[in-house]
Structures are given as C-alpha cells and as structure tokens.
Short mmCIF file of C-alpha atoms and ligand atoms in Angstrom, two decimals:
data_model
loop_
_atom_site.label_atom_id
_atom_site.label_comp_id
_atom_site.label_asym_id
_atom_site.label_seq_id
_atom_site.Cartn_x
_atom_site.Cartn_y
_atom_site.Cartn_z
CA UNK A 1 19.29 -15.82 3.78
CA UNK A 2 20.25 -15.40 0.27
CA UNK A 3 21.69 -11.95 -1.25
CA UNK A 4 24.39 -9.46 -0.75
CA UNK A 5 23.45 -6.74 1.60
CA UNK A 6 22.76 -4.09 -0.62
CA UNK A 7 21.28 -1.54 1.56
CA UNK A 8 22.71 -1.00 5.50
CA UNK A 9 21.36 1.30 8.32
CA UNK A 10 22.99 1.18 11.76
CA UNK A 11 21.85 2.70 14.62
CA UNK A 12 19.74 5.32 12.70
CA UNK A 13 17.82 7.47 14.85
CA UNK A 14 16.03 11.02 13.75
CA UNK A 15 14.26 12.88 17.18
CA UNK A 16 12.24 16.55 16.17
CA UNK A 17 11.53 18.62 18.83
CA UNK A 18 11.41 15.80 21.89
CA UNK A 19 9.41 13.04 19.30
CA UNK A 20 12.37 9.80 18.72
CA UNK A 21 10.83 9.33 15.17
CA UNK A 22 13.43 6.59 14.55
CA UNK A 23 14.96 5.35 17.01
CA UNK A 24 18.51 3.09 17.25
CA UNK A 25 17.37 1.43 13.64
CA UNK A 26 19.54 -1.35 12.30
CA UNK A 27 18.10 -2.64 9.06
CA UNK A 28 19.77 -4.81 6.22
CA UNK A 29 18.30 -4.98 2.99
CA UNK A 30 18.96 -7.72 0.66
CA UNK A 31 19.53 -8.36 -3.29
CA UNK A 32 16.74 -9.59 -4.98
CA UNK A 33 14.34 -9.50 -1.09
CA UNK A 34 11.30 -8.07 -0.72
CA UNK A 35 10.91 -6.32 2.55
CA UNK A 36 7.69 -4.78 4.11
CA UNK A 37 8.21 -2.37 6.48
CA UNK A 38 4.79 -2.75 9.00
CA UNK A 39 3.40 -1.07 11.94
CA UNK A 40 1.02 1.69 13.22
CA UNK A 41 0.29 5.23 12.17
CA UNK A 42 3.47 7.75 13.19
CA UNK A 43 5.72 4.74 14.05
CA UNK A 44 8.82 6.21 11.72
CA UNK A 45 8.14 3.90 8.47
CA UNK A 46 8.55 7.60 6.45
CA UNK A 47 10.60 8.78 8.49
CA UNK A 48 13.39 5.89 7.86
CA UNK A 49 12.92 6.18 4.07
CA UNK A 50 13.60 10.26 4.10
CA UNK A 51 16.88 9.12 6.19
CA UNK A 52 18.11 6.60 3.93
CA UNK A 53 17.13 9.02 0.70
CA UNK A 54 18.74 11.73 1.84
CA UNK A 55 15.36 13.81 1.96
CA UNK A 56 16.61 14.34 6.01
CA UNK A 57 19.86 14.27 7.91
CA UNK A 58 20.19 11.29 10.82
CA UNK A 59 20.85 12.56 14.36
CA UNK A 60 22.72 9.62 14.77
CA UNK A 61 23.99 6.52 12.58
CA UNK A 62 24.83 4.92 9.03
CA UNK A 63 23.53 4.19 6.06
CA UNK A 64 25.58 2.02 3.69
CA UNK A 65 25.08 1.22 0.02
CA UNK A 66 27.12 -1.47 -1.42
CA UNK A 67 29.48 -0.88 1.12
CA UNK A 68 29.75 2.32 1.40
CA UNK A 69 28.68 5.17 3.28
CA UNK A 70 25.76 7.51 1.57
CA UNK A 71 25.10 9.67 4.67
CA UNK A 72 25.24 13.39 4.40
CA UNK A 73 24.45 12.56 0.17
CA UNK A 74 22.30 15.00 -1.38
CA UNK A 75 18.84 13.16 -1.96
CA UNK A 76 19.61 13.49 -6.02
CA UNK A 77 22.76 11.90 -5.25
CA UNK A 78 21.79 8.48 -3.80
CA UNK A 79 18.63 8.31 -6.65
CA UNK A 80 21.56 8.61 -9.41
CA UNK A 81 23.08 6.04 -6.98
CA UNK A 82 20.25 3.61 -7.81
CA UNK A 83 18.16 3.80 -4.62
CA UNK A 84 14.44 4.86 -6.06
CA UNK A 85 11.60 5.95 -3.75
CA UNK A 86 8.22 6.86 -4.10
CA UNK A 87 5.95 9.14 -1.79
CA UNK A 88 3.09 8.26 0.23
CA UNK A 89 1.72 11.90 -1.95
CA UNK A 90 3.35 10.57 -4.90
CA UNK A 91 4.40 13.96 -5.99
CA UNK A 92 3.72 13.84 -9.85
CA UNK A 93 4.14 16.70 -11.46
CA UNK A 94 0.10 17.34 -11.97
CA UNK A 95 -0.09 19.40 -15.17
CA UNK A 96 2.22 17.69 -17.10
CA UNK A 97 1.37 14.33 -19.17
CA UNK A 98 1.79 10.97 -18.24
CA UNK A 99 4.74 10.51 -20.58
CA UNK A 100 6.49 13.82 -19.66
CA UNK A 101 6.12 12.84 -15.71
CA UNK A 102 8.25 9.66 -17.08
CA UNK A 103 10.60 11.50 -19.27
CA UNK A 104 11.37 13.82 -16.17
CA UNK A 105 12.72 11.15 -14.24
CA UNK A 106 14.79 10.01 -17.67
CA UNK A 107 16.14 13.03 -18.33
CA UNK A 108 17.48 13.99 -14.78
CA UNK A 109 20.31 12.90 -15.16
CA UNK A 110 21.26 14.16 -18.32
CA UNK A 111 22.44 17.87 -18.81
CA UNK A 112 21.41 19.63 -22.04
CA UNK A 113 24.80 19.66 -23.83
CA UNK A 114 25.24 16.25 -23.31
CA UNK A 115 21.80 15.02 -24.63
CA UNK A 116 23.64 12.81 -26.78
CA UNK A 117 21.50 14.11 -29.80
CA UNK A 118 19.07 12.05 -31.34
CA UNK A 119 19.98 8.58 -30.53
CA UNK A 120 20.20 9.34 -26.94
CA UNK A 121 16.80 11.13 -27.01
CA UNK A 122 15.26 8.20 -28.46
CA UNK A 123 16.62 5.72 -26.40
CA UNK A 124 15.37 7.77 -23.41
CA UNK A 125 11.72 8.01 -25.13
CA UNK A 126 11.63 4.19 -25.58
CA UNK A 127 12.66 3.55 -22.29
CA UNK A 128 9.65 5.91 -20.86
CA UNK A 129 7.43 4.16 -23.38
CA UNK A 130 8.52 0.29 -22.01
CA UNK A 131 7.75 1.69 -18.57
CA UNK A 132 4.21 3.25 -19.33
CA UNK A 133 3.66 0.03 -20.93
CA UNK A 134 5.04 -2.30 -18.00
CA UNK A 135 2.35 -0.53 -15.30
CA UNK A 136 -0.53 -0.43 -18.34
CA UNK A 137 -0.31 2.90 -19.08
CA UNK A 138 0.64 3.70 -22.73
CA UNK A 139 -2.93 4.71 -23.74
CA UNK A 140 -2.46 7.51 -21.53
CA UNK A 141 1.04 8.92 -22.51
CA UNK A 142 -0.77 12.13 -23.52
CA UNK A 143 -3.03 12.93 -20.24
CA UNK A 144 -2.34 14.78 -18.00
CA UNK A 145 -1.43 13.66 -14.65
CA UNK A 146 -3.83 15.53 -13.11
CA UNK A 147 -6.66 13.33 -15.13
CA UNK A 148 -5.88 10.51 -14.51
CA UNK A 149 -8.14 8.30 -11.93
CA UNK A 150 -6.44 7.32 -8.36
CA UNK A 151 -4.79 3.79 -9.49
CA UNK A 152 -3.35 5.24 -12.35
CA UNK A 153 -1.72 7.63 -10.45
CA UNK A 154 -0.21 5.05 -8.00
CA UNK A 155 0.37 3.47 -11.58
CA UNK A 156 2.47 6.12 -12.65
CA UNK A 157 4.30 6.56 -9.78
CA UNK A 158 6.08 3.05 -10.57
CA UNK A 159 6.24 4.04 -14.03
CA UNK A 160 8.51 6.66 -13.08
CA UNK A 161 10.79 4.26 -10.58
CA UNK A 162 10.66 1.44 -13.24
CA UNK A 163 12.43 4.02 -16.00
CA UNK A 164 15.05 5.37 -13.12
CA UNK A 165 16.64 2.02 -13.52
CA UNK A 166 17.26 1.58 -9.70
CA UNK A 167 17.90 -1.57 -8.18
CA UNK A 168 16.47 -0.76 -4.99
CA UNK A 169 12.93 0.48 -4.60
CA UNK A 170 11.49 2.11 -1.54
CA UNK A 171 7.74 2.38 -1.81
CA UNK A 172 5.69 4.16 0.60
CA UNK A 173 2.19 2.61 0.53
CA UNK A 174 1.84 2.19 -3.29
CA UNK A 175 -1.13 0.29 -3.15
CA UNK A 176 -3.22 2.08 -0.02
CA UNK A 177 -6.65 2.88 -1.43
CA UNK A 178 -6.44 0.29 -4.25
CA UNK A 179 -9.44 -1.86 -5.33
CA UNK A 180 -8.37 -5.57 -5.22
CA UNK A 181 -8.40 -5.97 -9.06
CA UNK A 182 -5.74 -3.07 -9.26
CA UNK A 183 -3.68 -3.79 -6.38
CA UNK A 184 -3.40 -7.87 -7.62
CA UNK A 185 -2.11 -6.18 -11.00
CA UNK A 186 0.20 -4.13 -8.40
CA UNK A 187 1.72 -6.85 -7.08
CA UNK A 188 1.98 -9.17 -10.24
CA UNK A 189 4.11 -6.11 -11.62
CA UNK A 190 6.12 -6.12 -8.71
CA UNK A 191 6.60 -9.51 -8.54
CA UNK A 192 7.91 -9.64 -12.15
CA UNK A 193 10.11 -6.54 -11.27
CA UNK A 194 11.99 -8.54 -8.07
CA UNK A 195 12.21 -11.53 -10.81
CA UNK A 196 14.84 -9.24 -13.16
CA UNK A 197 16.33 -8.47 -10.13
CA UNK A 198 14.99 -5.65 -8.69
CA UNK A 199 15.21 -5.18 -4.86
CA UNK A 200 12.25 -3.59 -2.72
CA UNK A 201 11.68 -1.95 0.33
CA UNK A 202 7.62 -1.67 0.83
CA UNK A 203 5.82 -0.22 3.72
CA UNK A 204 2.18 -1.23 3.67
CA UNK A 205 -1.04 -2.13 5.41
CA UNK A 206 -2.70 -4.41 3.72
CA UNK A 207 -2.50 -7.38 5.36
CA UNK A 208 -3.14 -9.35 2.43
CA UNK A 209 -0.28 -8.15 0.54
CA UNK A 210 1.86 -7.61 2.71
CA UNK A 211 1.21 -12.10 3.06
CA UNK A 212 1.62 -11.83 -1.02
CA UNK A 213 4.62 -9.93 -1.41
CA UNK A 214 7.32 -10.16 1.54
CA UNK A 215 10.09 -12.18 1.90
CA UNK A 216 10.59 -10.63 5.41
CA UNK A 217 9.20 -8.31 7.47
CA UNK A 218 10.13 -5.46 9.76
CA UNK A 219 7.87 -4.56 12.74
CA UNK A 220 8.47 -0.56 13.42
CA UNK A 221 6.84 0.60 16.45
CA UNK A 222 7.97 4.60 18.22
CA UNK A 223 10.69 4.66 15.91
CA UNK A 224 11.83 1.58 16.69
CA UNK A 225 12.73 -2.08 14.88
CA UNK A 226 10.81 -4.26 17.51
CA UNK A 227 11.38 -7.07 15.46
CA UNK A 228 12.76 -8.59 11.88
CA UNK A 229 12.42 -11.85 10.12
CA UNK A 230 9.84 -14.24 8.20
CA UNK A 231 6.67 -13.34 7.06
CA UNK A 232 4.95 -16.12 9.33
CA UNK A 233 7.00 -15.79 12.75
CA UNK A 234 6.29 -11.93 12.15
CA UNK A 235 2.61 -12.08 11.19
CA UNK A 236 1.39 -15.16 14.02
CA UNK A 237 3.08 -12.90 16.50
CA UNK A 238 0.45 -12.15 19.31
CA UNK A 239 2.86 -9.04 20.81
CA UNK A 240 2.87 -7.77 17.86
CA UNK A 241 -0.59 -8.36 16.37
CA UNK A 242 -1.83 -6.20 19.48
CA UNK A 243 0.92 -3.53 18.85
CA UNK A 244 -0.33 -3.03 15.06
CA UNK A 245 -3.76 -3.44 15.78
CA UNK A 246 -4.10 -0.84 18.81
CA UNK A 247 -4.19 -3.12 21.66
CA UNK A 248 -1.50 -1.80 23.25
CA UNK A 249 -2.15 -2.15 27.11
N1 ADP B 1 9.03 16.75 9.39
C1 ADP B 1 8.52 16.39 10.58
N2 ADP B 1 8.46 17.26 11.62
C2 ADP B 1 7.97 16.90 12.80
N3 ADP B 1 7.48 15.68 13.08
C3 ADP B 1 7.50 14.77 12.10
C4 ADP B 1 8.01 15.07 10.80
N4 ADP B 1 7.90 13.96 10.04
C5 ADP B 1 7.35 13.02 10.81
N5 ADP B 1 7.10 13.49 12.05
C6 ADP B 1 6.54 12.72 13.17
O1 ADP B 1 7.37 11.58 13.34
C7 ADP B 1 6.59 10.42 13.64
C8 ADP B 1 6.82 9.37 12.57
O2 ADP B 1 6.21 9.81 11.38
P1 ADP B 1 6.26 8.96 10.05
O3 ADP B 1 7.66 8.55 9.78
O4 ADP B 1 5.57 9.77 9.00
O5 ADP B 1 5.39 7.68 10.44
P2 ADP B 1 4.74 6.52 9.54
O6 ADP B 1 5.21 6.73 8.15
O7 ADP B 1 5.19 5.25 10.16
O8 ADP B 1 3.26 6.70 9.68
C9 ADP B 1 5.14 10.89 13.71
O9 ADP B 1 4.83 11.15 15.07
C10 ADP B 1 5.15 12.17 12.90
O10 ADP B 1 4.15 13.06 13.34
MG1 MG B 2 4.18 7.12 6.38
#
C-alpha cells in the first residue's frame, strides 16, 4: 500500500451511558487514499470522526497526525492542523451568503490585526472565489445559504473544506440524498481533489460510490472495525453484506 500514514487511531473507543459507540478502533489513513468508512445506522461512523476532530474526548486510545499525538486538541486546533470535516447537518451558517459561508472558513484563522491589509484580504477572496468555482458555485456567491436548493448545499459544504486547505478530508455522507447527475459531479470533484493530493476519509451508503470512489474500505459495525482492506474483498463479503444489509441472525 502506497502513502505515508498520515492519520493514526489506536484502540479508540468512546462508550455514553452503557452504549460502546466505538469500540477498540485501530484505523490508518493514508496520503493520497480514499477511504470509505461503511456500515449500518448507529454503528459509530460519526462517532469516530467527532473523536479524531476533537468535537469529543476518547475514553480510551490515540489519535496520531503525522506522527504525533492530537488527542485532548481543541477541535479548532486539529482543523488549523489540516484535518477538515464536514457534518452529516452540514452546519452552514444559513443567513449568510454563499461567499461569506466560504470566507468564514478563510478568515478563521486570521485575527483582525493581522489581516495583512489588502493583499492578504484579496488573496483570501480569490481563494473563496477558486473554491465556489471548483464545486460550480460562483453564480451564487451572493445567495444566501439558506436559498440555495439541497445539492448546492452539500455543494457548499466542500466549498468550504476545499478553501481550508486541508490535506485530509473527513466527509460525513456528502452525497446522501443526491440525484445521480449531482452526485457523478460529486465524485468527479473529488476525484480531481485526491489527484492534487488531497487525502479523504468518506463515510457513505451508496453502494455505487462507494465502488467509484474507495481505494479501501472499512466495515464499522457496534463501534467496531470488523474488517479493513480492498474495495472488492470488502464489498463480495457475504458476512458482511448481511451485517450492512440487516440480516444479522
Ligand atoms: N452525543 C451522543 N450521546 C449519546 N449517544 C450518542 C451520541 N452520539 C452518538 N450516539 C449513539 O452512538 C451510536 C453511534 O452513533 P453514530 O456515530 O452517530 O453512528 P453512525 O454515524 O454510524 O450512524 C448510536 O447508537 C448513537 O445513538
Ligand atoms: Mg452518522
């Protein structure tokens, strides 16, 4: 397998009340890899990204990045670190215009005294602009969110991560509820994304892309990894065919 590990967890495990949301996961994540994460309703896919995001504290385990440990990092932290996310709610800020949801995500980072004047501002502008134009939607830089139809939403969403300028993405079911036209453009755009380089993290249902876009898949089942590797040994699994869809004895 090709690519430096760029994202670790070891024995992550998250339990509320008596529910093992994650249990014992061990997942690498790869330079330049697309990985799916698959598997029922409530089986901890969300639950793993809030871990490694720092949007909840492990019980137990590790997360590395590059290396190094990020647990215990304020979420804000490991974005600036270059791990972007999006939600399965996408959380767009609705009254605010399709370019100014952008611009929030360019401007995070950079405190009002050192906005670098005019250059800066206009490098950050153009770089919200390239992104709005990337996902299609630089017609709409002055609607607001809220107006926008349901792809364009999901649209914006990866505006926003494309103009972080992380190298790892985690995207929780970016393309559920997409008509095929849309999610094909989805996935072109993703694939040219992985081609510069960018590294992904995807959880979705949709059988057929999950078959277009992963380079592996892992199989998360009661908060646990039940199983990690190519798309084909994965998908022509029987076990785990009946695990995913419901046939659980
Ligand atoms: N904040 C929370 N408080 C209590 N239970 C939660 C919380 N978040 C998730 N859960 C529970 O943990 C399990 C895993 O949820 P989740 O990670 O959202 O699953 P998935 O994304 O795979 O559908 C589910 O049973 C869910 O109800
Ligand atoms: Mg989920």
């Amino acid at each position: 397998m090709s690519g430096q590990i760029l994202l670790e967890t070891r024995g992550m495990s998250k339990t509320f009340g008596g529910l093992k949301a994650v249990d014992d996961v061990s997942l690498q994540l790869r330079e330049g890899i697309v990985t799916t994460l698959v598997g029922p309703n409530g089986a901890g896919k969300t639950t793993l990204f809030n871990l490694i995001t720092g949007h909840l504290e492990p019980d137990a385990g590790e997360v590395l990045w590059l290396g190094q440990s990020i647990k215990g990092m304020p979420h804000w932290k490991i974005a600036q670190a270059g791990i972007g996310r999006t939600f399965q709610d996408l959380k767009l800020f609705d009254q605010m215009t399709v370019l100014e949801n952008v611009l929030t995500v360019t401007e995070r980072g950079s405190w009002f005294w050192q906005g670098g004047g005019t250059a800066a501002r206009a490098e950050r502008l153009a770089q919200a602009e390239a992104a709005l134009a990337a996902v299609g939607l630089a017609d709409h830089r002055h609607t607001r969110a809220l107006d926008l139809a349901y792809a364009e939403r999901k649209f914006l969403s990866i505006a926003r991560i494309l103009s972080s300028g992380a190298r790892l993405w985690l995207l929780d079911e970016p393309a559920s509820g997409l008509d095929r036209s849309s999610y094909e453009r989805f996935l072109g755009l993703l694939r040219e994304q992985v081609g510069k380089g960018i590294t992904i993290c995807i959880i979705e249902h949709n059988l057929d892309i999950v078959q277009g876009i992963s380079d592996r898949i892992a199989f998360l089942d009661q908060g646990r990894l039940l199983a990690e590797g190519d798309p084909k040994s994965i998908l022509n699994d029987p076990a785990l065919a009946a695990i995913y869809f419901g046939e659980r004895a």
